[in-house]
Short mmCIF file of C-alpha atoms and ligand atoms in Angstrom, two decimals:
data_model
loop_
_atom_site.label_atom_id
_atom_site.label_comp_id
_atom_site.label_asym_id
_atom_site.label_seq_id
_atom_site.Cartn_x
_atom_site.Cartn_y
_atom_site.Cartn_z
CA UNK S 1 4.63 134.73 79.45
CA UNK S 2 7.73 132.98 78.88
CA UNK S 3 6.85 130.73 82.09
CA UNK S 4 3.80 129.71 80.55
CA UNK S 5 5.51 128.81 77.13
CA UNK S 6 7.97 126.82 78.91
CA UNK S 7 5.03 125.25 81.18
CA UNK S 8 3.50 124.21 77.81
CA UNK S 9 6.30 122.78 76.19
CA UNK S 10 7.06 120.50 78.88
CA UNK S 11 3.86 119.36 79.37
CA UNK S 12 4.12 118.43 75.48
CA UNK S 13 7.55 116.56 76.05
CA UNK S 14 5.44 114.32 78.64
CA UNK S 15 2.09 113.49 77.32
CA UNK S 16 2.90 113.12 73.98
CA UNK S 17 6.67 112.36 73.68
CA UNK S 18 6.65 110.63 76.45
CA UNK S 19 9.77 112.26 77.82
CA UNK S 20 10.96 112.11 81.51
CA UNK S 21 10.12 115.86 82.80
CA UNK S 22 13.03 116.69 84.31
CA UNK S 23 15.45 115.87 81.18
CA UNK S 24 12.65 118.46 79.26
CA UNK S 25 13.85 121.25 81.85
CA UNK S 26 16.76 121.30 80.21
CA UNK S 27 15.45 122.43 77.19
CA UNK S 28 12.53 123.93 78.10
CA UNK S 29 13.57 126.31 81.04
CA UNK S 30 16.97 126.89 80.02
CA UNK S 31 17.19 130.31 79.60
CA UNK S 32 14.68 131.15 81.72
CA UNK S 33 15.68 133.00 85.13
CA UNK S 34 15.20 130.88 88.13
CA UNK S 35 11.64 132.64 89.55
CA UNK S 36 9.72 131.98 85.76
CA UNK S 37 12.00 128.44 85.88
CA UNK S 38 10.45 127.02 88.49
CA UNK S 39 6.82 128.71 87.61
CA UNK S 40 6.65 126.71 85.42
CA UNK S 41 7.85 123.38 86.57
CA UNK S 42 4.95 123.99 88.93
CA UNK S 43 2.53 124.97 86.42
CA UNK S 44 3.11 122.17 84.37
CA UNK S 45 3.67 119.88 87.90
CA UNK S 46 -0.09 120.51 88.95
CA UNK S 47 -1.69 120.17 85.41
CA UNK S 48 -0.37 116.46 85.50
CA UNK S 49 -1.69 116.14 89.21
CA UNK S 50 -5.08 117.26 87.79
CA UNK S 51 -4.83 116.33 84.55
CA UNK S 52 -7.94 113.97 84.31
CA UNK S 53 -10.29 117.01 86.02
CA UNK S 54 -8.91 119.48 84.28
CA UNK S 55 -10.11 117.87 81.03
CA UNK S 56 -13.33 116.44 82.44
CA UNK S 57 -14.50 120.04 82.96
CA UNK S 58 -13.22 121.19 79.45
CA UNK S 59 -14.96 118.13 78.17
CA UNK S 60 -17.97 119.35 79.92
CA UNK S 61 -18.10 122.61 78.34
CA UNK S 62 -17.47 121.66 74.36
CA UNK S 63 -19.72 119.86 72.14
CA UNK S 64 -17.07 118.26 70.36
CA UNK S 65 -14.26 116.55 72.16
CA UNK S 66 -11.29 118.83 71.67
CA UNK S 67 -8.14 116.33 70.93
CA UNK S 68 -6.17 115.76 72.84
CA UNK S 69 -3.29 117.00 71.79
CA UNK S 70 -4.35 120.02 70.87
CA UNK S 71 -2.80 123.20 71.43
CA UNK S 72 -6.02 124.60 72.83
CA UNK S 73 -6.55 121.66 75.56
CA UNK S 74 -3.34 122.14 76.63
CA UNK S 75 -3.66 125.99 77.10
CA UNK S 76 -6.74 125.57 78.85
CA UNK S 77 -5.38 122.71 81.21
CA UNK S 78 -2.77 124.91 81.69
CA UNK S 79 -5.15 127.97 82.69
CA UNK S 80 -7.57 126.45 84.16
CA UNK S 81 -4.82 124.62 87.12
CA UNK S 82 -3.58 127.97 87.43
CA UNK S 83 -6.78 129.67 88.39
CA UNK S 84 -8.72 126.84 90.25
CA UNK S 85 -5.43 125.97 92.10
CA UNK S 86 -2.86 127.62 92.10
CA UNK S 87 -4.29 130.98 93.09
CA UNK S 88 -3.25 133.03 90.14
CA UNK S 89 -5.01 136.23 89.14
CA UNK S 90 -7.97 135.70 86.38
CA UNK S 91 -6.68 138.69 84.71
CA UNK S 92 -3.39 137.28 84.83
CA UNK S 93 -4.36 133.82 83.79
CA UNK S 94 -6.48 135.24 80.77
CA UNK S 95 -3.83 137.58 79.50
CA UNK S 96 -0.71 134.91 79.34
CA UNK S 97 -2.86 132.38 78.12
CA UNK S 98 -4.98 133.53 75.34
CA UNK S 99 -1.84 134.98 74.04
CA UNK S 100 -0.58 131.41 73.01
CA UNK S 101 -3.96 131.17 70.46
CA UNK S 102 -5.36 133.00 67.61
CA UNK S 103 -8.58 132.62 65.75
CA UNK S 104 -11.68 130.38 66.79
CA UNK S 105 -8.97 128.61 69.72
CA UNK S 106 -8.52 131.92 71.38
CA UNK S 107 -12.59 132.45 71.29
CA UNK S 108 -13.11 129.40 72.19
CA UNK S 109 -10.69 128.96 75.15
CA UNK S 110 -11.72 132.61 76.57
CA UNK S 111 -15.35 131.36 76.90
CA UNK S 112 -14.70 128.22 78.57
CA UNK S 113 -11.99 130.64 80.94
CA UNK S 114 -15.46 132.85 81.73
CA UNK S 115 -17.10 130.24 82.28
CA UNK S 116 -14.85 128.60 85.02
CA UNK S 117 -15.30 131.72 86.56
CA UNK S 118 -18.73 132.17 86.35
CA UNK S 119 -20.31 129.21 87.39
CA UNK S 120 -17.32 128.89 89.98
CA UNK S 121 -15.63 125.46 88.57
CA UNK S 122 -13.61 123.94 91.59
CA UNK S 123 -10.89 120.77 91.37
CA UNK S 124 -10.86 117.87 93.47
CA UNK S 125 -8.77 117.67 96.52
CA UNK S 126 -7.00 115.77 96.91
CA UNK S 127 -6.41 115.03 93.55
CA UNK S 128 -7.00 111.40 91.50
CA UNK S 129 -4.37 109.28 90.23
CA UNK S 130 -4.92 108.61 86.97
CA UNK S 131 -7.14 105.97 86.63
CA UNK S 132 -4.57 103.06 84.80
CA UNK S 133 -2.39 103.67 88.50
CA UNK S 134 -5.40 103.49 91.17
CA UNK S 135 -6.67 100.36 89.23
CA UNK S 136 -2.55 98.79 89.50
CA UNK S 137 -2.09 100.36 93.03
CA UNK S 138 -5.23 99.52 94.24
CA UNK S 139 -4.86 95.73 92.98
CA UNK S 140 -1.09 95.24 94.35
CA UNK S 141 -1.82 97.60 97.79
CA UNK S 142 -5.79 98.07 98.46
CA UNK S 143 -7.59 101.01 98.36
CA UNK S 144 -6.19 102.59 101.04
CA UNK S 145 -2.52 103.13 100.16
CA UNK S 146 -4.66 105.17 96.57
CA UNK S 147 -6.34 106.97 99.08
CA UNK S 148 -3.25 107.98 100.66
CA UNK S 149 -0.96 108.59 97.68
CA UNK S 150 -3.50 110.45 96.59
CA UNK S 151 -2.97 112.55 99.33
CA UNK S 152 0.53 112.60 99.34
CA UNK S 153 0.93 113.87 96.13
CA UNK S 154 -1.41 116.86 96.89
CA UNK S 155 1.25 118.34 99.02
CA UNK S 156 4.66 119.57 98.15
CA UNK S 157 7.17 117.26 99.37
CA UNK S 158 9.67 117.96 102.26
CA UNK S 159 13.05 117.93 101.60
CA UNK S 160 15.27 115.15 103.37
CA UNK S 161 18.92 115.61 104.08
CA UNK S 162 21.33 113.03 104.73
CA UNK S 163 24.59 114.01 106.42
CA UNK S 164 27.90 112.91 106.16
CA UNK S 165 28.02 111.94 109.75
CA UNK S 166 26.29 112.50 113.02
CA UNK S 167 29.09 115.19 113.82
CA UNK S 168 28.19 116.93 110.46
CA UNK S 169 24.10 116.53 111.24
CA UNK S 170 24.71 117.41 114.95
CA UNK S 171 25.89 120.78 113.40
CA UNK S 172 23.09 121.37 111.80
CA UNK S 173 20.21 123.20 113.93
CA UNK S 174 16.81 123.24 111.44
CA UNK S 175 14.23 120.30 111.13
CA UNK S 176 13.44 116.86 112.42
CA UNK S 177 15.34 113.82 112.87
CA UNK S 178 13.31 110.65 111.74
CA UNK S 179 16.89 108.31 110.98
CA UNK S 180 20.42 108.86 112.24
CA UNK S 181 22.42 111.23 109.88
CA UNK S 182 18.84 112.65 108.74
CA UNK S 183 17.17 116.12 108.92
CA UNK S 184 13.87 116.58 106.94
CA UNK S 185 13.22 120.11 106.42
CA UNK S 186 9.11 121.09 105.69
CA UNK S 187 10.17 122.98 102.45
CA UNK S 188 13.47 124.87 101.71
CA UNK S 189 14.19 127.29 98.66
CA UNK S 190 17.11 127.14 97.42
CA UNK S 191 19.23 124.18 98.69
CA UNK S 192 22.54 125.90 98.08
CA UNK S 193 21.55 128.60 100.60
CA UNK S 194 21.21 125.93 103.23
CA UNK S 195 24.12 126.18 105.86
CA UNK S 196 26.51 123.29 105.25
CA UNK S 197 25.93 122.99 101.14
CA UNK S 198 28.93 124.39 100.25
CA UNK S 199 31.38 122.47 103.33
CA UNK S 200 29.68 118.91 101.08
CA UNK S 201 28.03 118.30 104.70
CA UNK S 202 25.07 116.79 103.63
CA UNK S 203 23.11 115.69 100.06
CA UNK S 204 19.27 115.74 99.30
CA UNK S 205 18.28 112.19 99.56
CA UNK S 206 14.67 110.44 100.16
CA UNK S 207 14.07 109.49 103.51
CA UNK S 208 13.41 105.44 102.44
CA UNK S 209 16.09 105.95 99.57
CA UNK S 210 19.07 106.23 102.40
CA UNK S 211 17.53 102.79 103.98
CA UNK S 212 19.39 100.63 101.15
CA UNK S 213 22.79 101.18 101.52
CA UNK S 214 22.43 101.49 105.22
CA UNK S 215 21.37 97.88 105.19
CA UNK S 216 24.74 97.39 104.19
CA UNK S 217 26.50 98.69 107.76
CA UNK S 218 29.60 99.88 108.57
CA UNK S 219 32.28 99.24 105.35
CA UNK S 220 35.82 98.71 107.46
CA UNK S 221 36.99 99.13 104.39
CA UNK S 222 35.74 95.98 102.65
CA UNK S 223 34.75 96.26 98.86
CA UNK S 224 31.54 96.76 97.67
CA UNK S 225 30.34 97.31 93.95
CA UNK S 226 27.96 100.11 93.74
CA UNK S 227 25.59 99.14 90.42
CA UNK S 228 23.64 101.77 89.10
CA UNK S 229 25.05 104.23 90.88
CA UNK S 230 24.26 107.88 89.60
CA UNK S 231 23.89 110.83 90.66
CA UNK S 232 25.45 109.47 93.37
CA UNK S 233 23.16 109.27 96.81
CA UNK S 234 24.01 105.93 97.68
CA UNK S 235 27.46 106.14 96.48
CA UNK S 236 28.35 108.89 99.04
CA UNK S 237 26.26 106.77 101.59
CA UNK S 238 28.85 104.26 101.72
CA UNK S 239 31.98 105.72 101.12
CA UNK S 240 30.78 107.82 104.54
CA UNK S 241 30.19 104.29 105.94
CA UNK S 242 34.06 103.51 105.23
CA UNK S 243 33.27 101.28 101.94
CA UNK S 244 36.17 100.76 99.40
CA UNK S 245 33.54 101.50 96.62
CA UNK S 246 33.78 100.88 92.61
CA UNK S 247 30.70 102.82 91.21
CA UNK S 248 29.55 101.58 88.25
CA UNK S 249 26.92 103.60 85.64
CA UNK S 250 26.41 103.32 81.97
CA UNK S 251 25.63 106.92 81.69
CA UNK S 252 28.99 108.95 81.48
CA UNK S 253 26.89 112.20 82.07
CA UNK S 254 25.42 111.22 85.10
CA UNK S 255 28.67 109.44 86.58
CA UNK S 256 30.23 112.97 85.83
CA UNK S 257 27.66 114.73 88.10
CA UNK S 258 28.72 111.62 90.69
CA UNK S 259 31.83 113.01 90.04
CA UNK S 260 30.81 116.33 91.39
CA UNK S 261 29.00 115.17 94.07
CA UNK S 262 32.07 113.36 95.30
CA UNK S 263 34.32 116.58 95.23
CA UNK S 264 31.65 118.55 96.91
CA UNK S 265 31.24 116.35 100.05
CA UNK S 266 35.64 115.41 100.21
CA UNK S 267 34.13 111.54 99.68
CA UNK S 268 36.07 108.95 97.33
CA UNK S 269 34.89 106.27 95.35
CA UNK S 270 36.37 104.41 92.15
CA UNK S 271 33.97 105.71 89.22
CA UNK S 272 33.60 103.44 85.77
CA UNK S 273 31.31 104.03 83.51
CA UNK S 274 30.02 100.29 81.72
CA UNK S 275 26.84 98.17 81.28
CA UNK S 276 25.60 95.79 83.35
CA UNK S 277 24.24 93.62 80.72
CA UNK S 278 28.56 92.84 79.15
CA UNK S 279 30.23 93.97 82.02
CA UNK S 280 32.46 91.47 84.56
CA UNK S 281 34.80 92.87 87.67
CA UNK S 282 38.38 91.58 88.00
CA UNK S 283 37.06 90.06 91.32
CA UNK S 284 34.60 88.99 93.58
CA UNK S 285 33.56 91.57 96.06
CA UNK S 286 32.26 91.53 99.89
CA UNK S 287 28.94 93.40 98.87
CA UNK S 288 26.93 94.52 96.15
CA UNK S 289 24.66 97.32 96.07
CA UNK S 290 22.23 97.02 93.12
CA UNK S 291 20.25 100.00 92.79
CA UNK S 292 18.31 98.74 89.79
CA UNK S 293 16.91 101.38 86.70
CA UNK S 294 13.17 101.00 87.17
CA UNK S 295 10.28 102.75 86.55
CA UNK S 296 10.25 105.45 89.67
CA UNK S 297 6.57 105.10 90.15
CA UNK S 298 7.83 105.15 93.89
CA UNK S 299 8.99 108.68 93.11
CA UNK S 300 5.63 110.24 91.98
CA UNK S 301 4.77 113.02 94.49
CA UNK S 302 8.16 114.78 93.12
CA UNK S 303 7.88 113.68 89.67
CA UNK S 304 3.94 113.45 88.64
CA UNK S 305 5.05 112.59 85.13
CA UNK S 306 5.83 109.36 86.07
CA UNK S 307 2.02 108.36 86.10
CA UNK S 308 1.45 109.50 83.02
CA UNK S 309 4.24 108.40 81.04
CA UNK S 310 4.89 104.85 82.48
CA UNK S 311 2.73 101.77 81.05
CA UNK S 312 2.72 97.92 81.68
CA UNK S 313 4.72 97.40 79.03
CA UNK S 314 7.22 99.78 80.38
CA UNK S 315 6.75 97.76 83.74
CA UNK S 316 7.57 94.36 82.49
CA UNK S 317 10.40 95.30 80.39
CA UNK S 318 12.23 96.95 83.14
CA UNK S 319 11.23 93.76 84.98
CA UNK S 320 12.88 91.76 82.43
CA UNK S 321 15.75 93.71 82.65
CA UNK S 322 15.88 93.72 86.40
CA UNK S 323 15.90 90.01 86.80
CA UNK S 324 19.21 89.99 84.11
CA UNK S 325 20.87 92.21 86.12
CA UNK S 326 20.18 90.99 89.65
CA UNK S 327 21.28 87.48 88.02
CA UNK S 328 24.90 88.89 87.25
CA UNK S 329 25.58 90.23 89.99
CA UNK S 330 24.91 87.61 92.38
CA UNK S 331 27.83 85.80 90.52
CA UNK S 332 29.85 89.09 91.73
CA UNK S 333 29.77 88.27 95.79
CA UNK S 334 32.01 86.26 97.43
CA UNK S 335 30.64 83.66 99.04
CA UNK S 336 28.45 84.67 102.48
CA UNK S 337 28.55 87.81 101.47
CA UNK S 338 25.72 90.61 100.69
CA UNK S 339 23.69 91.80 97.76
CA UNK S 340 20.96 94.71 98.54
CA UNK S 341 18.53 95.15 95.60
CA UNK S 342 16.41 98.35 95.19
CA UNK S 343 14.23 100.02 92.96
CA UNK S 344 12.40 103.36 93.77
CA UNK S 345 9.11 101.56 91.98
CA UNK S 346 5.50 101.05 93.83
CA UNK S 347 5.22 98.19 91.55
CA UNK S 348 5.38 94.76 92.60
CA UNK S 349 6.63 93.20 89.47
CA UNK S 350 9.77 95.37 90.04
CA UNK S 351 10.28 94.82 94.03
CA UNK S 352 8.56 91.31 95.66
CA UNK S 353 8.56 89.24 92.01
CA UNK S 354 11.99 89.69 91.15
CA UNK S 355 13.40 88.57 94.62
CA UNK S 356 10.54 85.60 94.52
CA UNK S 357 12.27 84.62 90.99
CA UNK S 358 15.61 84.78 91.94
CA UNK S 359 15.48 83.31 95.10
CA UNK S 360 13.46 80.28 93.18
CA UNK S 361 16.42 80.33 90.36
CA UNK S 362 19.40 81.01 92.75
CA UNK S 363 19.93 77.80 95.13
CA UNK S 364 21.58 78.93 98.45
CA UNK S 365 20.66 82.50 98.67
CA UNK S 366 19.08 83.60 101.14
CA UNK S 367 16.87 86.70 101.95
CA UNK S 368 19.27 88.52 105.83
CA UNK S 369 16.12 89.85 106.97
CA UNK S 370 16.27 93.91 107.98
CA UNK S 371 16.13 94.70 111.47
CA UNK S 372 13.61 97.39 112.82
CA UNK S 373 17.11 99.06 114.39
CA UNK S 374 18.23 99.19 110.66
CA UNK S 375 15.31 101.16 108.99
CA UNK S 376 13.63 104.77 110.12
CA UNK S 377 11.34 104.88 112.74
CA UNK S 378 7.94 104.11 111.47
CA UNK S 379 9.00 102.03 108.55
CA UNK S 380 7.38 98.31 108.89
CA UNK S 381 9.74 94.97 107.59
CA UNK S 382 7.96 92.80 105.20
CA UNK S 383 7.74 89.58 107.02
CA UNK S 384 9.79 87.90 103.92
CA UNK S 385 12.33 89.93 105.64
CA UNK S 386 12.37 93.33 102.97
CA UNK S 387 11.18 96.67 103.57
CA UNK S 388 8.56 97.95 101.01
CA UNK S 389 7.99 101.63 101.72
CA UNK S 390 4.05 102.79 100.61
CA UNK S 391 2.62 106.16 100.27
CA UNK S 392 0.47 105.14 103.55
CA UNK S 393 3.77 104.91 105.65
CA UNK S 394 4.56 107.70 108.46
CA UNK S 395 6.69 109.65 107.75
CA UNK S 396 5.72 110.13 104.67
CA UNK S 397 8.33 108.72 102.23
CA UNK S 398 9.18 107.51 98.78
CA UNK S 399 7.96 104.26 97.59
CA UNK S 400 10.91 101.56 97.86
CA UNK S 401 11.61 98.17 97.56
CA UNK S 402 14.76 97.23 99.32
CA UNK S 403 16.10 93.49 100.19
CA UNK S 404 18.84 92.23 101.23
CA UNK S 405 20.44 88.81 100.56
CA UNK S 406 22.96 86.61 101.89
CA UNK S 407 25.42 84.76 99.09
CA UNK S 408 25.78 80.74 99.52
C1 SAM J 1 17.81 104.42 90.10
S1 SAM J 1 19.07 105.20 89.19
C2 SAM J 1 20.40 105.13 90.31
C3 SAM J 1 20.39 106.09 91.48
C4 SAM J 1 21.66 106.03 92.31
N1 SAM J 1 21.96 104.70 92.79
C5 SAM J 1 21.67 106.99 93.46
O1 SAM J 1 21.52 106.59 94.62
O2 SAM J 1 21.85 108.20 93.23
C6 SAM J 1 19.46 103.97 88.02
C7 SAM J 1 20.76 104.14 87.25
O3 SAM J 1 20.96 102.97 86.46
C8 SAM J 1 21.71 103.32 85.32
N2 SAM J 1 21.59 102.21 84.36
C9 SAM J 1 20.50 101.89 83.61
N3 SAM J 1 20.75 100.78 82.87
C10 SAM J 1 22.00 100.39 83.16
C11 SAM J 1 22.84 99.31 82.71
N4 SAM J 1 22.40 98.41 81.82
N5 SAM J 1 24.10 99.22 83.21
C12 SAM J 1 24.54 100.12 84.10
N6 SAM J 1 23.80 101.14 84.57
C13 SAM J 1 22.55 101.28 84.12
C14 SAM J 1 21.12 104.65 84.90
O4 SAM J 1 22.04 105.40 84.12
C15 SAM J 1 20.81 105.30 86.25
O5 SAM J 1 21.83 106.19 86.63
#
């Protein structure tokens, strides 16, 4: 029961609050032990896969449209993904659902739960993006990179590991190798279980997330500004690749899990929390990583709120602020040095555009094309030069933009 509260209340932080999902675990699961914890992440999880089904077969079964945020829609969206999908009991689903209602809800909700039964009421699979997303995707990509995230983000991800150093992944006897210092594993439980955790041999890290700061090479100890650099993936990246790293965040929480990350895995790195948008270093540096906030579309088979939550406003004002930050720290580099902009976003306005508008602002930069040695197997270069990383590519990874640029 208390799975299926949490499930609900999360789902309520998304849709109507608007709140990343994983910042409403916090509050949502946080007493909850770890089985009903993640019960209901992937309750809630696959209602926002199948949200738009969900309600077009609740739709199809009122006369009047229940709102939408009612409690009732959400207990049947809730119910519904849990017996069409997920397997559950009926029994099961009906008693800890119905519980959450009283009245002409609870009446009304059990009928519709008969009735999915019944007349044996299937979902779609794979399941739909929303429709806002395959309209964008399918504009910027075609329709066969919606076809395939589609896909994608039917399955449960696999976990990728990237290891401190070939040693370290040599060690290491489970899964495949797709990049050097990689191991993707199909699914793991617990990650702290894993052999090596505790030694800080390895971190969780996307497969096309690890392809940024390895498009910086080998550090020899030259300096490098790390921008927008928590939790910490990238940061632990270079300083493995002998980088004398600053790492620079304007959230003090997430610098302090950074922190952590860096005393699990023995790694160093010079930690300040600041913004961007006022901040200045003492000096120029040999290389900048700028790992820019966006809007993690690129992310979505992990975190299916993102395609609910995110709009084109969103979009263009992380744009906005992309293109101010990628503008200060260009000033940053010494000259012939490197910059390597990212953003874990499948939209163009937040990869292609902003390198198009700063390369048409910034005189003498140029784009230092990746080489296919430099990126995992499988993974095609743009042929601008950047890698752009689409729910169609094999392996499957997140979506990415990455470039990397060459100082005047
Ligand atoms: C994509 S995440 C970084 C992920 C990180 N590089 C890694 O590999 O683990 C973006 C980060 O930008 C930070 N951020 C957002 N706006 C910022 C600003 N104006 N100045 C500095 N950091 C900012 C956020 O706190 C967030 O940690």
């Amino acid at each position: 029961m208390a799975a299926r509260r949490a499930a609900l209340a999360l789902l309520d932080a998304v849709l109507r609050r608007g709140e990343p999902m994983d910042r409403a675990v916090h509050a949502a699961c946080q007493r909850l032990p770890s089985d009903d914890r993640a019960l209901a992440i992937a309750i809630a999880g696959d209602t926002l896969r199948w949200l738009d089904p969900l309600d077009a077969l609740i739709d199809s079964a009122t006369e009047q449209r229940l709102p939408d945020d009612s409690k009732v829609r959400a207990v049947l969206r809730t119910a519904l993904v849990q017996l069409l999908h997920m397997g559950v009991a009926p029994h099961a689903v009906v008693a800890t659902s119905l519980a959450a209602l009283v009245g002409g809800p609870r009446r009304l909700a059990h009928a519709i739960l008969s009735r999915a039964q019944r007349d044996g009421w299937t979902l779609p699979l794979p399941p739909p993006l929303p429709a806002p997303v395959a309209a964008r995707w399918g504009a910027a990509w075609g329709a066969s990179v919606v076809a395939a995230a589609e896909l994608t983000w039917a399955e449960p991800p696999p976990l990728d590991l990237r290891f401190k150093s070939e040693q370290a992944a040599s060690e290491f006897d489970d899964g495949e190798r797709f990049a050097p210092q990689h191991r993707r594993l199909a699914r793991a439980g617990r990650i702290e279980m894993l052999p090596g955790y505790a030694e800080g041999n390895w971190w969780v890290q996307d497969l096309a997330a690890g392809i940024a700061a390895d498009l910086l090479g080998p550090g020899n100890g030259h300096t490098v500004l790390d921008l927008c650099a928590a939790p910490g993936g990238k940061t632990m990246q270079l300083a493995a690749a002998g980088w004398q790293i600053t790492a620079i965040d304007s959230s003090s929480k997430r610098l302090e899990r950074l922190r952590e990350n860096l005393a699990r895995t023995g790694l160093d790195a010079e930690l300040a929390v600041a913004d961007l948008r006022s901040y200045t270093p003492s000096q120029p540096v040999d290389a900048i990583l700028l790992d820019a906030p966006c809007s993690a579309t690129g992310t979505f088979r992990r975190h299916p709120d993102v395609l609910h939550r995110i709009t084109d406003a969103d979009i263009a004002s992380l744009a906005q602020l992309q293109a101010e930050l990628l503008a200060r720290a260009a000033r940053w580099v010494k000259p012939g040095g490197l910059l390597v902009y990212a953003t874990c976003s499948l939209e163009p306005a937040e990869g292609e555009e902003i390198i198009r508008g700063f390369l048409a602002n910034n005189q003498g930069w140029r784009i230092n094309p990746a080489q296919s040695g430099e990126v995992p197997a499988g993974v095609a270069i743009a042929t601008e030069g950047w890698v752009r990383t689409l729910p169609a590519s094999k392996p499957v990874l997140d979506g990415f933009f990455i470039a990397r640029l060459t100082a005047p």
